[in-house]
Coordinates of C-alpha atoms in Angstrom, one line a residue:
Chain A
M5 CA -84.4 -19.2 -19.6
S6 CA -86.5 -18.2 -22.5
T7 CA -87.6 -15.1 -20.8
E8 CA -84.1 -14.0 -20.2
E9 CA -82.6 -14.6 -23.5
P10 CA -84.1 -11.6 -25.2
I11 CA -82.8 -9.4 -22.5
Q12 CA -79.3 -10.6 -23.2
R13 CA -79.6 -10.2 -26.9
R14 CA -80.9 -6.7 -26.9
P15 CA -78.3 -4.6 -25.0
S16 CA -75.0 -3.5 -26.4
R17 CA -72.0 -5.5 -25.8
K18 CA -71.0 -4.0 -22.6
S19 CA -74.3 -4.1 -21.0
V20 CA -74.5 -7.7 -22.1
A21 CA -71.3 -8.3 -20.4
F22 CA -72.4 -6.9 -17.2
T23 CA -75.7 -8.7 -17.1
E24 CA -73.9 -11.8 -17.9
E25 CA -71.4 -11.3 -15.2
K26 CA -74.1 -10.6 -12.7
L27 CA -75.9 -13.6 -13.7
V28 CA -72.9 -15.7 -13.3
V29 CA -72.1 -14.3 -9.9
D30 CA -75.2 -14.4 -8.0
A31 CA -77.3 -16.9 -9.8
D32 CA -77.5 -20.6 -9.4
G33 CA -77.5 -23.2 -12.1
S34 CA -80.4 -22.1 -14.2
V35 CA -79.6 -18.5 -14.5
T36 CA -76.1 -19.2 -15.3
M37 CA -77.2 -21.5 -18.0
I38 CA -78.9 -18.7 -19.6
A39 CA -75.8 -16.6 -19.4
T40 CA -73.8 -19.2 -21.0
D41 CA -76.2 -19.9 -23.8
N42 CA -75.5 -16.4 -24.9
D43 CA -72.0 -17.6 -25.4
D44 CA -72.4 -21.1 -26.6
T45 CA -75.8 -21.1 -28.2
K46 CA -76.0 -24.7 -27.7
D47 CA -79.6 -25.2 -26.8
T48 CA -81.7 -22.9 -28.9
A49 CA -81.9 -21.7 -32.4
M50 CA -83.0 -18.4 -31.0
S51 CA -79.6 -17.8 -29.6
H52 CA -78.0 -18.6 -32.9
T53 CA -79.8 -15.9 -34.7
P54 CA -78.7 -13.1 -32.6
R55 CA -75.2 -14.2 -33.0
T56 CA -75.0 -14.2 -36.7
P57 CA -76.0 -10.6 -37.1
P58 CA -73.3 -9.3 -34.9
L59 CA -70.9 -11.3 -36.9
S60 CA -72.0 -9.7 -40.1
A61 CA -72.0 -6.4 -38.3
A62 CA -68.6 -7.0 -37.2
L63 CA -67.5 -7.8 -40.7
G64 CA -69.0 -4.7 -41.9
A65 CA -67.5 -2.5 -39.3
F66 CA -64.2 -4.0 -39.7
T67 CA -62.3 -0.9 -38.5
D68 CA -64.3 -1.1 -35.3
A69 CA -63.3 -4.7 -35.0
S70 CA -59.7 -4.1 -35.4
S71 CA -59.9 -1.3 -32.9
A72 CA -61.5 -3.5 -30.3
P73 CA -58.4 -5.6 -29.6
A74 CA -56.3 -2.5 -29.6
D75 CA -58.6 -1.1 -27.0
G76 CA -58.2 -4.2 -25.0
A77 CA -54.5 -3.8 -25.2
A78 CA -54.7 -0.1 -24.2
D79 CA -57.0 -0.8 -21.4
G80 CA -55.2 -3.7 -20.1
A81 CA -53.2 -2.1 -17.4
A82 CA -54.3 -5.0 -15.3
P83 CA -54.7 -8.3 -17.1
A84 CA -57.8 -8.9 -15.1
A85 CA -59.5 -5.9 -16.6
D86 CA -58.8 -7.3 -19.9
L87 CA -60.1 -10.7 -19.2
N88 CA -63.4 -9.6 -17.9
P89 CA -64.6 -7.5 -20.8
D90 CA -63.1 -9.8 -23.4
G91 CA -63.9 -13.1 -21.9
L92 CA -67.3 -12.5 -20.7
D93 CA -69.2 -10.2 -22.9
L94 CA -67.8 -9.9 -26.3
S95 CA -66.9 -13.5 -26.7
L96 CA -68.9 -14.2 -29.7
M97 CA -68.6 -11.1 -31.7
K98 CA -65.0 -10.6 -30.9
K99 CA -64.1 -14.0 -31.9
K100 CA -65.7 -13.6 -35.2
K101 CA -64.1 -10.3 -35.7
K102 CA -60.8 -11.6 -34.9
K103 CA -61.2 -14.5 -37.1
V104 CA -62.1 -12.3 -39.9
K105 CA -59.3 -10.1 -39.1
K106 CA -56.9 -13.0 -39.1
D107 CA -58.1 -14.1 -42.5
D108 CA -57.9 -10.7 -44.0
E109 CA -54.9 -9.1 -42.6
E110 CA -52.8 -12.0 -41.4
G111 CA -49.6 -10.7 -40.0
A112 CA -50.6 -7.2 -40.7
D113 CA -51.8 -6.8 -37.2
G114 CA -49.6 -7.1 -34.2
A115 CA -51.2 -10.0 -32.4
A116 CA -50.4 -12.6 -34.8
A117 CA -49.6 -15.3 -32.4
A118 CA -52.6 -14.7 -30.2
A119 CA -54.8 -14.5 -33.2
G120 CA -53.5 -17.8 -34.4
E121 CA -54.4 -19.4 -31.1
E122 CA -57.8 -17.9 -31.2
A123 CA -58.4 -19.1 -34.6
I124 CA -57.6 -22.6 -33.4
D125 CA -59.8 -22.1 -30.5
L126 CA -62.5 -20.8 -32.6
S127 CA -62.6 -23.7 -34.9
M128 CA -62.8 -26.0 -31.9
K129 CA -65.5 -23.9 -30.5
K130 CA -67.5 -23.9 -33.6
K131 CA -67.4 -27.6 -33.8
K132 CA -68.5 -27.8 -30.2
K133 CA -71.3 -25.5 -30.9
K134 CA -72.6 -27.9 -33.5
K135 CA -72.0 -30.8 -31.3
A136 CA -73.1 -29.1 -28.2
P137 CA -76.8 -29.3 -28.5
K138 CA -76.7 -33.0 -28.4
E139 CA -74.2 -33.4 -25.7
E140 CA -75.5 -30.6 -23.7
D141 CA -77.5 -32.6 -21.3
E142 CA -74.6 -34.9 -20.4
F143 CA -72.4 -31.9 -20.0
A144 CA -74.8 -30.2 -17.8
K145 CA -75.1 -33.2 -15.6
K146 CA -71.4 -33.5 -15.3
L147 CA -71.2 -29.9 -14.7
E148 CA -73.6 -29.8 -11.9
A149 CA -71.9 -32.7 -10.3
L150 CA -68.5 -31.1 -10.7
N151 CA -68.9 -27.6 -9.6
L152 CA -71.6 -25.5 -8.1
E153 CA -70.6 -22.4 -10.0
G154 CA -73.2 -23.0 -12.6
G155 CA -72.4 -20.2 -14.9
E156 CA -68.8 -20.9 -15.5
G157 CA -69.6 -24.6 -15.2
A158 CA -72.2 -24.6 -17.9
E159 CA -69.8 -23.2 -20.2
A160 CA -67.0 -25.4 -19.0
P161 CA -68.0 -28.5 -20.9
A162 CA -67.5 -26.7 -24.2
D163 CA -64.2 -25.3 -23.3
E164 CA -63.0 -27.9 -20.9
N165 CA -60.4 -29.4 -23.1
V166 CA -59.0 -26.0 -24.0
Q167 CA -58.8 -24.5 -20.5
D168 CA -55.1 -24.6 -20.3
G169 CA -52.2 -22.4 -21.1
D170 CA -49.4 -20.7 -19.3
M171 CA -50.6 -17.9 -17.1
D172 CA -47.3 -16.2 -16.9
K173 CA -46.6 -16.5 -20.6
G174 CA -50.1 -15.5 -21.4
T175 CA -50.8 -18.3 -23.7
G176 CA -53.8 -20.5 -24.2
I177 CA -56.8 -19.2 -22.3
W178 CA -54.6 -16.5 -20.7
A179 CA -53.8 -15.0 -24.0
H180 CA -54.0 -11.2 -24.0
D181 CA -57.0 -10.9 -26.3
E182 CA -58.4 -14.3 -25.6
S183 CA -62.1 -14.1 -25.7
R184 CA -63.3 -17.4 -24.3
T185 CA -64.9 -17.4 -21.0
I186 CA -62.5 -18.7 -18.4
N187 CA -63.7 -21.1 -15.8
Y188 CA -64.0 -20.1 -12.2
D189 CA -61.3 -22.4 -10.9
P190 CA -58.5 -21.2 -13.1
L191 CA -59.5 -17.6 -12.5
L192 CA -59.5 -18.2 -8.7
S193 CA -56.1 -19.8 -8.8
R194 CA -54.9 -17.0 -11.0
F195 CA -56.2 -14.5 -8.5
F196 CA -54.3 -16.1 -5.6
A197 CA -51.2 -16.6 -7.7
L198 CA -51.2 -12.9 -8.6
L199 CA -51.9 -11.9 -5.1
A200 CA -49.1 -13.9 -3.7
Q201 CA -46.8 -12.7 -6.4
K202 CA -47.5 -9.0 -6.0
N203 CA -47.6 -9.0 -2.2
P204 CA -45.0 -11.4 -0.9
D205 CA -45.4 -9.9 2.5
H206 CA -49.0 -11.0 2.9
A207 CA -48.0 -14.6 3.1
S208 CA -45.1 -13.9 5.3
S209 CA -47.1 -11.9 7.7
G210 CA -49.6 -14.6 7.9
T211 CA -47.1 -17.3 8.6
R212 CA -44.6 -15.2 10.3
S213 CA -42.0 -16.5 8.1
Y214 CA -39.7 -13.5 8.1
K215 CA -36.3 -15.0 7.8
I216 CA -32.9 -13.7 8.2
P217 CA -29.8 -15.7 7.7
P218 CA -28.6 -17.2 10.9
P219 CA -25.8 -15.3 12.6
Q220 CA -22.4 -16.8 12.2
C221 CA -20.4 -16.7 15.3
L222 CA -16.8 -17.5 15.5
R223 CA -14.6 -17.4 18.5
E224 CA -11.6 -15.2 18.3
G225 CA -9.1 -16.2 20.9
N226 CA -10.7 -16.8 24.3
K227 CA -12.6 -13.7 25.0
K228 CA -13.9 -12.3 21.8
T229 CA -16.7 -13.4 19.5
I230 CA -16.7 -12.6 15.8
F231 CA -20.1 -12.0 14.3
A232 CA -19.3 -12.7 10.7
N233 CA -22.4 -12.0 8.6
L234 CA -23.7 -8.9 10.2
P235 CA -23.7 -6.9 7.0
E236 CA -25.7 -9.5 5.3
I237 CA -28.3 -9.6 8.1
C238 CA -28.4 -5.8 8.2
K239 CA -29.0 -5.7 4.5
R240 CA -31.8 -8.2 4.8
M241 CA -33.4 -6.1 7.5
K242 CA -32.7 -2.8 5.7
R243 CA -31.0 -1.3 8.7
A244 CA -27.8 0.5 9.1
D245 CA -25.0 -1.7 10.5
E246 CA -24.2 0.9 13.1
H247 CA -27.7 0.8 14.5
V248 CA -27.7 -3.0 14.8
T249 CA -24.3 -2.9 16.3
A250 CA -25.2 -0.3 18.8
Y251 CA -28.3 -2.4 19.8
L252 CA -26.2 -5.5 20.1
F253 CA -23.7 -3.9 22.3
A254 CA -26.3 -2.3 24.5
E255 CA -28.2 -5.5 25.0
L256 CA -25.2 -7.7 25.5
G257 CA -23.6 -5.1 27.8
T258 CA -20.3 -5.2 26.1
S259 CA -18.3 -3.4 23.5
G260 CA -16.5 -4.3 20.4
S261 CA -15.3 -3.2 17.1
V262 CA -15.6 -3.8 13.4
D263 CA -12.7 -5.5 11.7
G264 CA -11.3 -5.1 8.2
S265 CA -13.8 -7.3 6.4
R266 CA -16.8 -5.6 8.1
R267 CA -17.2 -8.4 10.6
L268 CA -18.2 -7.4 14.1
V269 CA -15.9 -8.3 16.9
I270 CA -17.7 -8.5 20.2
K271 CA -16.0 -8.7 23.5
G272 CA -17.1 -11.6 25.6
R273 CA -18.1 -15.1 24.7
F274 CA -21.4 -15.4 23.0
Q275 CA -23.1 -18.3 21.3
Q276 CA -25.0 -18.2 18.2
K277 CA -28.2 -18.8 20.0
Q278 CA -27.7 -15.8 22.3
I279 CA -27.0 -13.5 19.4
E280 CA -30.0 -14.9 17.7
N281 CA -32.2 -14.0 20.6
V282 CA -30.9 -10.4 20.6
L283 CA -31.5 -10.1 16.9
R284 CA -35.0 -11.4 17.4
T285 CA -35.8 -8.7 19.9
Y286 CA -34.2 -6.2 17.6
I287 CA -36.5 -7.2 14.8
I288 CA -39.5 -7.0 17.0
E289 CA -38.5 -3.6 18.3
Y290 CA -37.0 -1.9 15.3
V291 CA -38.0 -3.8 12.2
T292 CA -41.5 -5.2 12.2
C293 CA -44.5 -2.8 11.9
K294 CA -46.6 -3.1 15.0
T295 CA -49.7 -2.4 13.0
C296 CA -49.5 -4.9 10.2
R297 CA -46.5 -6.9 11.3
S298 CA -44.8 -6.4 8.0
P299 CA -41.0 -6.3 8.2
N300 CA -41.0 -4.0 5.2
T301 CA -40.2 -0.9 7.1
E302 CA -37.8 1.9 7.1
L303 CA -36.0 3.5 10.0
S304 CA -35.4 7.2 9.7
K305 CA -34.4 10.0 11.9
G306 CA -37.2 12.4 12.3
E307 CA -37.2 15.8 13.8
N308 CA -35.8 16.4 17.3
R309 CA -33.6 13.4 17.5
L310 CA -36.4 10.8 17.4
Y311 CA -36.3 7.7 15.3
F312 CA -39.3 6.8 13.4
I313 CA -40.3 3.5 11.7
T314 CA -42.3 4.0 8.6
C315 CA -44.1 0.9 7.3
N316 CA -43.9 0.5 3.5
S317 CA -46.9 -1.9 3.5
C318 CA -49.5 -0.1 5.5
G319 CA -47.9 3.4 5.7
S320 CA -48.1 3.6 9.5
R321 CA -45.4 5.5 11.3
R322 CA -44.3 5.1 14.8
S323 CA -41.5 6.4 17.0
V324 CA -39.1 4.0 18.5
Q325 CA -36.9 4.4 21.5
A326 CA -33.4 5.4 21.0
I327 CA -30.9 2.7 21.9
K328 CA -29.8 3.2 25.4
T329 CA -26.9 1.5 27.0
G330 CA -28.2 2.0 30.5
F331 CA -26.2 1.1 33.5
S332 CA -23.3 -1.1 33.0
A333 CA -21.3 -2.3 35.9
Q334 CA -17.6 -2.1 35.8
V335 CA -16.2 -5.4 35.0
G336 CA -12.6 -6.3 35.0
K337 CA -9.7 -4.8 36.6
R338 CA -10.0 -1.5 38.3
R339 CA -6.7 -0.4 37.2
K340 CA -7.9 -0.1 33.6
M341 CA -10.8 2.1 34.7
K342 CA -8.6 4.6 36.4
V343 CA -6.2 5.1 33.6
Chain B
M64 CA -54.2 -19.9 8.0
S65 CA -55.8 -16.7 8.7
G66 CA -57.8 -18.1 11.5
E67 CA -54.7 -19.3 13.2
T68 CA -53.0 -16.0 13.0
E69 CA -56.0 -14.3 14.5
I70 CA -55.9 -16.7 17.4
Q71 CA -52.2 -16.0 17.8
N72 CA -52.9 -12.3 17.8
L73 CA -55.4 -12.7 20.5
K74 CA -53.0 -14.6 22.5
S75 CA -49.9 -12.6 22.1
R76 CA -51.1 -9.1 22.6
D77 CA -54.0 -7.1 23.7
P78 CA -54.4 -4.1 21.4
F79 CA -55.3 -1.8 24.2
A80 CA -52.4 -2.9 26.3
E81 CA -50.1 -2.1 23.4
A82 CA -51.5 1.3 23.1
D83 CA -50.9 1.9 26.8
E84 CA -47.4 0.8 26.4
D85 CA -46.9 3.1 23.5
S86 CA -48.1 6.1 25.4
G87 CA -46.0 5.0 28.3
Q88 CA -42.9 5.0 26.1
T89 CA -43.4 8.6 25.0
T90 CA -44.4 10.1 28.3
Q91 CA -42.8 8.2 31.1
T92 CA -39.7 6.5 29.9
Q93 CA -38.2 6.7 33.3
E94 CA -40.8 4.3 34.7
Y95 CA -39.3 1.2 33.1
I96 CA -37.4 -1.2 35.1
H97 CA -34.5 -2.6 33.2
I98 CA -33.0 -5.9 34.0
R99 CA -29.7 -6.5 32.4
I100 CA -27.1 -9.1 32.3
Q101 CA -23.4 -8.6 32.0
Q102 CA -20.7 -11.1 31.3
R103 CA -17.7 -11.4 33.6
N104 CA -14.9 -13.7 33.2
G105 CA -15.7 -17.3 32.4
R106 CA -19.2 -18.4 33.1
K107 CA -19.7 -15.7 35.6
T108 CA -22.3 -13.0 35.1
L109 CA -23.8 -10.0 36.8
T110 CA -27.4 -9.0 36.9
T111 CA -28.3 -5.4 37.2
V112 CA -31.7 -4.0 38.0
Q113 CA -32.2 -0.4 37.2
G114 CA -35.1 1.8 37.9
I115 CA -36.9 0.3 40.8
P116 CA -39.2 3.1 42.1
S117 CA -37.8 5.0 44.9
K118 CA -40.9 4.4 47.1
F119 CA -39.3 1.0 47.8
D120 CA -36.4 0.6 50.2
H121 CA -33.7 -0.7 48.0
K122 CA -31.6 -1.9 50.9
K123 CA -34.4 -4.1 52.2
I124 CA -35.1 -5.4 48.7
L125 CA -31.5 -6.3 48.3
K126 CA -31.5 -8.1 51.6
V127 CA -34.5 -10.2 50.7
I128 CA -33.2 -11.0 47.3
K129 CA -29.8 -12.0 48.5
K130 CA -31.4 -14.4 50.8
E131 CA -33.8 -15.8 48.4
F132 CA -31.5 -16.1 45.4
A133 CA -28.6 -17.2 47.5
C134 CA -26.2 -14.7 45.9
N135 CA -24.3 -11.7 46.9
G136 CA -25.1 -8.3 45.6
T137 CA -24.8 -4.6 46.1
I138 CA -26.5 -1.3 45.5
I139 CA -24.7 1.0 43.3
S140 CA -25.7 4.6 44.0
D141 CA -25.9 7.8 42.0
T142 CA -22.3 8.7 41.8
E143 CA -21.2 5.5 40.2
S144 CA -24.2 4.9 38.0
K145 CA -24.2 8.4 36.7
G146 CA -27.8 9.6 36.9
M147 CA -29.4 6.2 36.6
G148 CA -30.6 6.1 40.2
E149 CA -29.8 3.3 42.4
V150 CA -28.9 0.1 40.7
I151 CA -29.1 -3.2 42.4
Q152 CA -26.3 -5.5 41.2
L153 CA -26.4 -9.2 41.8
Q154 CA -23.9 -11.9 41.2
G155 CA -25.0 -14.5 38.7
D156 CA -27.8 -14.6 36.2
H157 CA -31.1 -13.9 38.1
R158 CA -33.0 -12.2 35.5
L159 CA -36.1 -14.4 35.4
K160 CA -36.1 -14.8 39.2
I161 CA -35.8 -11.1 39.7
K162 CA -38.7 -10.5 37.4
D163 CA -40.8 -12.9 39.2
F164 CA -39.9 -11.2 42.4
L165 CA -40.8 -7.8 41.1
V166 CA -44.1 -8.9 39.7
N167 CA -45.2 -11.2 42.6
E168 CA -47.8 -9.5 44.7
E169 CA -47.4 -11.6 47.9
T170 CA -43.8 -12.1 48.3
G171 CA -42.5 -9.4 46.0
L172 CA -43.2 -5.9 45.0
G173 CA -46.3 -6.5 42.9
L174 CA -45.2 -4.3 40.1
D175 CA -46.8 -4.2 36.7
E176 CA -45.2 -6.7 34.3
K177 CA -45.3 -4.2 31.4
T178 CA -43.0 -1.8 33.1
I179 CA -40.2 -4.4 33.3
K180 CA -37.8 -4.9 30.5
I181 CA -35.4 -7.8 30.4
H182 CA -32.3 -7.1 28.2
G183 CA -29.6 -9.3 27.1
F184 CA -29.5 -12.7 25.5

């Protein structure tokens, strides 16, 4: 530990951040402890000293300090990008800066709310810092017992009570310019939450839960079936009504028409289950991407009368067969055929 | 979750087979055998088999099928089926049985299952 401390102190903020990150990632308990003590400065007086200078420096270079959060905001295309630099490396200095800022130009700067939160956090943290040295051992034990991620864990005790806040609203630890280190677990859950949120297809492709509303079949008279919610289903599949209709007719070997309210009238008696089966084959053939199985595809007419499916998820493109009716035997009375 | 899907993938399709199928689609569309079903009045249906390779004697096939499936049937030739070759038409729903027959190597034609497409509900 002692050997590593100086290393952390020396480099500029960013490099500190990186080293710290590295430590957290690949090291086990001891190394991570080191990393954290940069943050918390619980155990040693050594660590305290480096801290204070940056604070003063920050005070002196106030403009720089004010620019830092702004930078964060500018950078933060992705919230994750924000969190890493802020949370891991700058934590000490930044907090102090912010605090100063808050005191000085309260309300002048944009991030009033966030600053307020931070100030609160800061005060808590300060207290903790003072307390921390005594409680550190207990915390460490708890930590090790609780999670193997030593680095985050080591810090966790200090921040444990404060590790909350609404991720979506960006409050608490998820605040935009929050500078505390976030624990591993919340980060992980956040990662998965974001992943699922941004790519809803991932989950669906995994569980095959592509759902379309069940077809509603009504009987019209004795010999015709009305397929009521065809437009809805087509919309869900992002296919033209005509294409689906043509496929249905070809597969069922019948004909039909569309009535006034865009319902499909099919000649012949069909049950919902049967139509469902046909729709299923349609989806397999014309909707899902064969490469990534995502249903997020587009059907387009390419050159020379071929139809192509372009996948919006993986970008693959494949040709599909045109719908062919094939042979259909003549059913019914011959008289009709002749006329 | 992911493990499960992988296993499913393994089960459901062989990637190389799929590739073969794809190439088959583009180059030799005619090679498919289509088994279709058609509704008649009431519960009655027709099964049509289109595209059985011409190296087989359709008449003989029909004879065997009729006996085996206990149904009547007919061969519809070029003029009526308009360029779709000879089509075997059977009375009743025999889609699965026909497929078994076409695939079976001992008592049937021993065709490749991938070349057969069953249509209908």
